[in-house]
Amino acid sequence: MRIGTVLRPALVLLLLALVLRPAWFTPVFAPFAPQGGPVIYDRVSLLSLSLSHLGLVAAASAAATLIAVTLAILVTRPAGAAFRPLSRTITNMGQTFPPVAVLALAVPALGFGAGPTLVALFLYGLLPIFENAIAALSTLPPATMEAARGIGLNRWQRLVRVELPLALPVILTGIRLSVVIALGTATIGSTVAARTLGEVIIAGLLTNNTAYVLQGGLIVGLFAVLIYDALVQLEVRLARRIGAQSS
Amino acid sequence: MIEIDRITKTYNGVRAVDSVTMTVETGTITVIVGTSGSGKTTLLRMINRLEEPSSGEVRINGESTLAVKPHILRRRIGYAIQGHGLFPHHTVARNIAAVPELLNWSADKIRARVDELLTLFSMEPATFRDRYPAALSGGQQQRVGVARALASRPDLLLMDEPFGALDPVIRTRAQEDLRRIQQQLGSTIMLVTHDMEEAMRLGDRVAVMDAGRLVQHGTPAEIITRPATDFVASMVGEVERPLRLLSLVPVSDLVEAGTAEGEALQVGASLRDALSACLWTGRSAVPVEQDGRRVGRVTFDAIRARARVHP
Ligand SMILES: Nc1ncnc2c1ncn2[C@@H]1O[C@H](COP(=O)(O)OP(=O)(O)OP(=O)(O)O)[C@@H](O)[C@H]1O
Ligand SMILES: [Mg+2]
């Protein structure tokens, strides 16, 4: 905890500096740049790349959350139980398909740009959220569920007032895993001309400029660490409220 | 009036509840006793349709419970579940307010009701109102569970071992509170317990279940003096029989003119209390008091004679 209170603001400041004032880091990255070559990536503003990167991740994760949670709700109802194996197979396939292959397949259909990247991130994000939502919704405390029926909540009220709030911390864990995967995976979107921080890394690879690669990698990594941490904090807060359940 | 009409529940060919028929009068407490697995919970859950009967039906004031949607039916019937089942993500106040909220009571009325119930169950509202269930002891959780069942003042209350986790002192007080609340409101209660003592103390009627069947349904005195089967007799307990019987009779029944030495008993006390007082202090009679005034005495001989008269 105490380490976190010091480290967290430090990392936020570091990230802000890297994105907003990349020139400050010239001495740090200079040793990794080719002789006489550029040290700091300045073809596009890193801020706009970061925003576009985060935007893609947010859009794909939001869509994945919506679909995965809806699907999990459906297959945990008595009427939907029969579809559970099938839906698990489908989301598992989303995960086993390499993202590069998804990109390659999606380009002919969607053209270059953000489209194929969104599709790949979306498919990739489904599984962790879906699996966690199913686990959470099918292991709710039985006495609480019985009481929810017993006092006269209808199906919808039970779902909204009891099941989802109780399942939320575990669903959030799934969303967190999915978002972190997406933050990393989004970098390859730049191979099909999506505007992401991958652009910096790829530029570095193409020109043999390790400084670019480090710069891009560091920014993506810091985003991932900080977002992961923020979501963990949120989960802890929610779970603490629900508390050590005495069943 | 609640009429349970040949109700049966079959799980995988086994009858958990086997053609139970009984009538529960409005404004009475019926206690269902029986060993573990005898079908008590299943019987109770069929009344508010948490479990659909395999056959038979339940009528409340003449109307079949099948005539309304289950969740609407359940809002009219208070239900205190075995093991409380509180909502862990809601505060004590919101837990208790669950049904009044569903019934759209005003916020002021709900708040007043929550505080009233907490006070009734000896839980200081200011201390407990905003706590989450995880921060309560087992006994407190159970009392909140019962308070939730009582919150909307339902005409019918189903209670499944509501006092199971309470220590003997709090348990006795909770039973007295329940009796008092029930008499004030005239509600009808069906309560499940393992504990014969609790059944005798609370029940206007006691229903004994054995392997899914209702083997006897009668007043506590009938159950004690004329057990229908060996099973009922063993539930009552041969050794405890005379004491259980005496605990049902108030001192006022045997009060006679005269004086006696020592500490007095209230008229509301039972003959068992009187017997205990006689034995403990070696007296052959104890004075009886009403509203702080001596009204007579009850004698050891009279108690002994009464214990031998089986109604
Ligand atoms: N959903 C179910 N599926 C199969 N069998 C069940 C189910 N619910 C209850 N039973 C069986 O029905 C019988 C009666 O159970 P019930 O819960 O009514 O007993 P009980 O009298 O309340 O017991 P206890 O005092 O232990 O609470 C038991 O043998 C139990 O195993
Ligand atoms: Mg039971």
PDB file of C-alpha atoms in Angstrom, chain B residues 95-284:
ATOM      1  CA  ASN B  95     -32.230  -5.114   3.662  1.00  0.00           C
ATOM      2  CA  ILE B  96     -35.125  -4.523   6.013  1.00  0.00           C
ATOM      3  CA  ALA B  97     -36.691  -2.065   3.582  1.00  0.00           C
ATOM      4  CA  ALA B  98     -36.608  -4.504   0.666  1.00  0.00           C
ATOM      5  CA  VAL B  99     -40.311  -5.369   0.584  1.00  0.00           C
ATOM      6  CA  PRO B 100     -41.668  -1.924   1.577  1.00  0.00           C
ATOM      7  CA  GLU B 101     -39.575  -0.532  -1.316  1.00  0.00           C
ATOM      8  CA  LEU B 102     -41.162  -3.019  -3.695  1.00  0.00           C
ATOM      9  CA  LEU B 103     -44.544  -1.903  -2.414  1.00  0.00           C
ATOM     10  CA  ASN B 104     -43.615   1.763  -2.977  1.00  0.00           C
ATOM     11  CA  TRP B 105     -43.856   2.982   0.583  1.00  0.00           C
ATOM     12  CA  SER B 106     -42.732   6.578   1.116  1.00  0.00           C
ATOM     13  CA  ALA B 107     -39.143   7.123   2.268  1.00  0.00           C
ATOM     14  CA  ASP B 108     -40.263   8.541   5.635  1.00  0.00           C
ATOM     15  CA  LYS B 109     -42.531   5.630   6.356  1.00  0.00           C
ATOM     16  CA  ILE B 110     -39.787   3.167   5.435  1.00  0.00           C
ATOM     17  CA  ARG B 111     -37.229   4.871   7.661  1.00  0.00           C
ATOM     18  CA  ALA B 112     -39.602   4.899  10.610  1.00  0.00           C
ATOM     19  CA  ARG B 113     -40.425   1.235  10.098  1.00  0.00           C
ATOM     20  CA  VAL B 114     -36.754   0.218   9.883  1.00  0.00           C
ATOM     21  CA  ASP B 115     -35.934   1.989  13.141  1.00  0.00           C
ATOM     22  CA  GLU B 116     -38.990   0.544  14.824  1.00  0.00           C
ATOM     23  CA  LEU B 117     -38.013  -3.005  13.876  1.00  0.00           C
ATOM     24  CA  LEU B 118     -34.362  -2.594  14.850  1.00  0.00           C
ATOM     25  CA  THR B 119     -35.432  -1.300  18.240  1.00  0.00           C
ATOM     26  CA  LEU B 120     -37.854  -4.173  18.616  1.00  0.00           C
ATOM     27  CA  PHE B 121     -34.998  -6.628  18.106  1.00  0.00           C
ATOM     28  CA  SER B 122     -32.728  -4.809  20.555  1.00  0.00           C
ATOM     29  CA  MET B 123     -30.425  -3.405  17.885  1.00  0.00           C
ATOM     30  CA  GLU B 124     -29.731   0.300  18.342  1.00  0.00           C
ATOM     31  CA  PRO B 125     -30.827   1.877  15.004  1.00  0.00           C
ATOM     32  CA  ALA B 126     -28.101   4.541  14.996  1.00  0.00           C
ATOM     33  CA  THR B 127     -25.439   1.849  15.380  1.00  0.00           C
ATOM     34  CA  PHE B 128     -26.766  -0.774  13.004  1.00  0.00           C
ATOM     35  CA  ARG B 129     -28.810   1.009  10.337  1.00  0.00           C
ATOM     36  CA  ASP B 130     -25.901   1.708   7.988  1.00  0.00           C
ATOM     37  CA  ARG B 131     -23.821  -1.406   8.561  1.00  0.00           C
ATOM     38  CA  TYR B 132     -23.356  -4.088   5.963  1.00  0.00           C
ATOM     39  CA  PRO B 133     -24.358  -7.655   6.886  1.00  0.00           C
ATOM     40  CA  ALA B 134     -20.712  -8.772   6.898  1.00  0.00           C
ATOM     41  CA  ALA B 135     -20.199  -6.529   9.918  1.00  0.00           C
ATOM     42  CA  LEU B 136     -22.888  -8.255  12.030  1.00  0.00           C
ATOM     43  CA  SER B 137     -22.699 -11.295  14.281  1.00  0.00           C
ATOM     44  CA  GLY B 138     -24.577 -14.424  13.213  1.00  0.00           C
ATOM     45  CA  GLY B 139     -27.357 -13.720  15.684  1.00  0.00           C
ATOM     46  CA  GLN B 140     -27.688 -10.115  14.527  1.00  0.00           C
ATOM     47  CA  GLN B 141     -27.861 -11.211  10.904  1.00  0.00           C
ATOM     48  CA  GLN B 142     -30.625 -13.601  11.783  1.00  0.00           C
ATOM     49  CA  ARG B 143     -32.604 -10.918  13.580  1.00  0.00           C
ATOM     50  CA  VAL B 144     -32.264  -8.608  10.589  1.00  0.00           C
ATOM     51  CA  GLY B 145     -33.539 -11.490   8.433  1.00  0.00           C
ATOM     52  CA  VAL B 146     -36.628 -11.780  10.629  1.00  0.00           C
ATOM     53  CA  ALA B 147     -37.069  -7.998  10.649  1.00  0.00           C
ATOM     54  CA  ARG B 148     -37.014  -8.031   6.847  1.00  0.00           C
ATOM     55  CA  ALA B 149     -39.773 -10.630   6.828  1.00  0.00           C
ATOM     56  CA  LEU B 150     -41.886  -8.526   9.191  1.00  0.00           C
ATOM     57  CA  ALA B 151     -41.220  -5.188   7.510  1.00  0.00           C
ATOM     58  CA  SER B 152     -44.368  -4.791   5.422  1.00  0.00           C
ATOM     59  CA  ARG B 153     -46.619  -6.197   8.181  1.00  0.00           C
ATOM     60  CA  PRO B 154     -47.676  -9.180   6.092  1.00  0.00           C
ATOM     61  CA  ASP B 155     -50.792 -11.111   7.109  1.00  0.00           C
ATOM     62  CA  LEU B 156     -48.912 -14.365   6.736  1.00  0.00           C
ATOM     63  CA  LEU B 157     -45.368 -15.019   7.864  1.00  0.00           C
ATOM     64  CA  LEU B 158     -43.320 -18.078   6.984  1.00  0.00           C
ATOM     65  CA  MET B 159     -40.282 -18.574   9.175  1.00  0.00           C
ATOM     66  CA  ASP B 160     -37.719 -21.319   8.667  1.00  0.00           C
ATOM     67  CA  GLU B 161     -35.717 -21.856  11.854  1.00  0.00           C
ATOM     68  CA  PRO B 162     -35.571 -18.113  12.441  1.00  0.00           C
ATOM     69  CA  PHE B 163     -33.879 -18.331  15.816  1.00  0.00           C
ATOM     70  CA  GLY B 164     -31.433 -21.134  15.074  1.00  0.00           C
ATOM     71  CA  ALA B 165     -28.254 -19.090  15.536  1.00  0.00           C
ATOM     72  CA  LEU B 166     -29.313 -17.205  18.663  1.00  0.00           C
ATOM     73  CA  ASP B 167     -27.947 -17.888  22.125  1.00  0.00           C
ATOM     74  CA  PRO B 168     -30.511 -19.091  24.691  1.00  0.00           C
ATOM     75  CA  VAL B 169     -31.004 -15.691  26.331  1.00  0.00           C
ATOM     76  CA  ILE B 170     -31.555 -13.734  23.116  1.00  0.00           C
ATOM     77  CA  ARG B 171     -33.516 -16.630  21.715  1.00  0.00           C
ATOM     78  CA  THR B 172     -36.035 -16.542  24.558  1.00  0.00           C
ATOM     79  CA  ARG B 173     -36.360 -12.803  24.171  1.00  0.00           C
ATOM     80  CA  ALA B 174     -36.789 -13.049  20.412  1.00  0.00           C
ATOM     81  CA  GLN B 175     -39.515 -15.640  20.927  1.00  0.00           C
ATOM     82  CA  GLU B 176     -41.316 -13.384  23.393  1.00  0.00           C
ATOM     83  CA  ASP B 177     -40.955 -10.446  20.985  1.00  0.00           C
ATOM     84  CA  LEU B 178     -42.384 -12.526  18.171  1.00  0.00           C
ATOM     85  CA  ARG B 179     -45.321 -13.609  20.337  1.00  0.00           C
ATOM     86  CA  ARG B 180     -46.001 -10.008  21.307  1.00  0.00           C
ATOM     87  CA  ILE B 181     -45.749  -8.677  17.750  1.00  0.00           C
ATOM     88  CA  GLN B 182     -47.948 -11.475  16.500  1.00  0.00           C
ATOM     89  CA  GLN B 183     -50.627 -10.741  19.091  1.00  0.00           C
ATOM     90  CA  GLN B 184     -50.511  -7.007  18.395  1.00  0.00           C
ATOM     91  CA  LEU B 185     -50.846  -7.413  14.651  1.00  0.00           C
ATOM     92  CA  GLY B 186     -52.972 -10.538  14.626  1.00  0.00           C
ATOM     93  CA  SER B 187     -50.726 -12.043  11.971  1.00  0.00           C
ATOM     94  CA  THR B 188     -50.693 -15.689  11.028  1.00  0.00           C
ATOM     95  CA  ILE B 189     -47.342 -17.402  11.419  1.00  0.00           C
ATOM     96  CA  MET B 190     -46.025 -20.744  10.268  1.00  0.00           C
ATOM     97  CA  LEU B 191     -42.672 -21.428  11.847  1.00  0.00           C
ATOM     98  CA  VAL B 192     -40.281 -24.344  11.382  1.00  0.00           C
ATOM     99  CA  THR B 193     -38.030 -25.544  14.165  1.00  0.00           C
ATOM    100  CA  HIS B 194     -36.054 -28.539  15.396  1.00  0.00           C
ATOM    101  CA  ASP B 195     -36.627 -27.498  18.948  1.00  0.00           C
ATOM    102  CA  MET B 196     -39.626 -28.989  20.785  1.00  0.00           C
ATOM    103  CA  GLU B 197     -39.213 -26.440  23.581  1.00  0.00           C
ATOM    104  CA  GLU B 198     -39.610 -23.610  21.057  1.00  0.00           C
ATOM    105  CA  ALA B 199     -42.590 -25.363  19.496  1.00  0.00           C
ATOM    106  CA  MET B 200     -44.335 -25.668  22.857  1.00  0.00           C
ATOM    107  CA  ARG B 201     -43.590 -22.106  23.846  1.00  0.00           C
ATOM    108  CA  LEU B 202     -44.680 -20.443  20.606  1.00  0.00           C
ATOM    109  CA  GLY B 203     -47.224 -22.702  19.010  1.00  0.00           C
ATOM    110  CA  ASP B 204     -50.977 -22.385  19.254  1.00  0.00           C
ATOM    111  CA  ARG B 205     -50.799 -25.497  17.147  1.00  0.00           C
ATOM    112  CA  VAL B 206     -47.920 -27.870  16.592  1.00  0.00           C
ATOM    113  CA  ALA B 207     -47.537 -29.923  13.427  1.00  0.00           C
ATOM    114  CA  VAL B 208     -45.173 -32.881  13.633  1.00  0.00           C
ATOM    115  CA  MET B 209     -43.633 -34.161  10.404  1.00  0.00           C
ATOM    116  CA  ASP B 210     -41.924 -37.464   9.857  1.00  0.00           C
ATOM    117  CA  ALA B 211     -40.499 -38.567   6.497  1.00  0.00           C
ATOM    118  CA  GLY B 212     -42.665 -36.170   4.512  1.00  0.00           C
ATOM    119  CA  ARG B 213     -45.896 -37.000   6.288  1.00  0.00           C
ATOM    120  CA  LEU B 214     -47.842 -34.921   8.767  1.00  0.00           C
ATOM    121  CA  VAL B 215     -48.169 -37.355  11.654  1.00  0.00           C
ATOM    122  CA  GLN B 216     -49.917 -35.108  14.167  1.00  0.00           C
ATOM    123  CA  HIS B 217     -51.409 -31.633  14.194  1.00  0.00           C
ATOM    124  CA  GLY B 218     -52.810 -30.343  17.452  1.00  0.00           C
ATOM    125  CA  THR B 219     -52.397 -28.110  20.460  1.00  0.00           C
ATOM    126  CA  PRO B 220     -49.158 -28.459  22.410  1.00  0.00           C
ATOM    127  CA  ALA B 221     -51.077 -30.161  25.238  1.00  0.00           C
ATOM    128  CA  GLU B 222     -52.530 -32.738  22.838  1.00  0.00           C
ATOM    129  CA  ILE B 223     -49.118 -33.451  21.386  1.00  0.00           C
ATOM    130  CA  ILE B 224     -47.689 -34.038  24.857  1.00  0.00           C
ATOM    131  CA  THR B 225     -50.502 -36.047  26.365  1.00  0.00           C
ATOM    132  CA  ARG B 226     -51.758 -37.975  23.365  1.00  0.00           C
ATOM    133  CA  PRO B 227     -48.881 -38.454  20.925  1.00  0.00           C
ATOM    134  CA  ALA B 228     -50.267 -40.035  17.774  1.00  0.00           C
ATOM    135  CA  THR B 229     -47.222 -42.193  17.050  1.00  0.00           C
ATOM    136  CA  ASP B 230     -44.102 -43.416  18.794  1.00  0.00           C
ATOM    137  CA  PHE B 231     -42.188 -40.897  16.746  1.00  0.00           C
ATOM    138  CA  VAL B 232     -44.169 -38.002  18.202  1.00  0.00           C
ATOM    139  CA  ALA B 233     -43.693 -39.438  21.689  1.00  0.00           C
ATOM    140  CA  SER B 234     -39.958 -39.611  21.151  1.00  0.00           C
ATOM    141  CA  MET B 235     -39.910 -36.007  19.841  1.00  0.00           C
ATOM    142  CA  VAL B 236     -41.675 -34.881  23.023  1.00  0.00           C
ATOM    143  CA  GLY B 237     -39.395 -37.012  25.193  1.00  0.00           C
ATOM    144  CA  GLU B 238     -40.792 -39.246  27.897  1.00  0.00           C
ATOM    145  CA  VAL B 239     -38.759 -37.701  30.701  1.00  0.00           C
ATOM    146  CA  GLU B 240     -39.631 -34.118  29.792  1.00  0.00           C
ATOM    147  CA  ARG B 241     -43.332 -34.832  29.320  1.00  0.00           C
ATOM    148  CA  PRO B 242     -44.651 -33.678  32.733  1.00  0.00           C
ATOM    149  CA  LEU B 243     -42.466 -30.580  32.718  1.00  0.00           C
ATOM    150  CA  ARG B 244     -43.466 -29.629  29.183  1.00  0.00           C
ATOM    151  CA  LEU B 245     -47.086 -30.000  30.196  1.00  0.00           C
ATOM    152  CA  LEU B 246     -46.669 -27.832  33.287  1.00  0.00           C
ATOM    153  CA  SER B 247     -44.917 -25.174  31.242  1.00  0.00           C
ATOM    154  CA  LEU B 248     -48.123 -24.770  29.218  1.00  0.00           C
ATOM    155  CA  VAL B 249     -50.316 -23.968  32.230  1.00  0.00           C
ATOM    156  CA  PRO B 250     -50.226 -20.490  33.761  1.00  0.00           C
ATOM    157  CA  VAL B 251     -50.002 -20.126  37.531  1.00  0.00           C
ATOM    158  CA  SER B 252     -53.307 -18.249  37.469  1.00  0.00           C
ATOM    159  CA  ASP B 253     -55.095 -21.580  36.789  1.00  0.00           C
ATOM    160  CA  LEU B 254     -54.179 -22.956  40.210  1.00  0.00           C
ATOM    161  CA  VAL B 255     -54.088 -19.832  42.295  1.00  0.00           C
ATOM    162  CA  GLU B 256     -55.867 -20.308  45.643  1.00  0.00           C
ATOM    163  CA  ALA B 257     -56.544 -18.105  48.639  1.00  0.00           C
ATOM    164  CA  GLY B 258     -53.910 -18.129  51.345  1.00  0.00           C
ATOM    165  CA  THR B 259     -50.433 -16.900  52.058  1.00  0.00           C
ATOM    166  CA  ALA B 260     -46.947 -18.263  51.559  1.00  0.00           C
ATOM    167  CA  GLU B 261     -43.423 -17.241  52.467  1.00  0.00           C
ATOM    168  CA  GLY B 262     -40.698 -16.023  50.186  1.00  0.00           C
ATOM    169  CA  GLU B 263     -40.368 -14.430  46.781  1.00  0.00           C
ATOM    170  CA  ALA B 264     -43.577 -14.192  44.735  1.00  0.00           C
ATOM    171  CA  LEU B 265     -44.307 -15.307  41.153  1.00  0.00           C
ATOM    172  CA  GLN B 266     -46.252 -13.306  38.593  1.00  0.00           C
ATOM    173  CA  VAL B 267     -49.658 -14.692  37.527  1.00  0.00           C
ATOM    174  CA  GLY B 268     -48.345 -15.022  33.999  1.00  0.00           C
ATOM    175  CA  ALA B 269     -45.610 -17.458  35.050  1.00  0.00           C
ATOM    176  CA  SER B 270     -46.053 -21.159  34.273  1.00  0.00           C
ATOM    177  CA  LEU B 271     -46.572 -24.003  36.709  1.00  0.00           C
ATOM    178  CA  ARG B 272     -43.139 -25.193  35.698  1.00  0.00           C
ATOM    179  CA  ASP B 273     -41.675 -21.968  37.057  1.00  0.00           C
ATOM    180  CA  ALA B 274     -43.712 -22.467  40.244  1.00  0.00           C
ATOM    181  CA  LEU B 275     -42.529 -26.056  40.623  1.00  0.00           C
ATOM    182  CA  SER B 276     -38.972 -24.960  40.081  1.00  0.00           C
ATOM    183  CA  ALA B 277     -39.348 -22.252  42.757  1.00  0.00           C
ATOM    184  CA  CYS B 278     -40.785 -24.796  45.213  1.00  0.00           C
ATOM    185  CA  LEU B 279     -37.997 -27.274  44.614  1.00  0.00           C
ATOM    186  CA  TRP B 280     -35.176 -24.766  44.668  1.00  0.00           C
ATOM    187  CA  THR B 281     -36.172 -23.050  47.914  1.00  0.00           C
ATOM    188  CA  GLY B 282     -37.750 -26.095  49.617  1.00  0.00           C
ATOM    189  CA  ARG B 283     -41.118 -24.385  49.962  1.00  0.00           C
ATOM    190  CA  SER B 284     -44.455 -26.190  49.772  1.00  0.00           C
TER     191      SER B 284
END
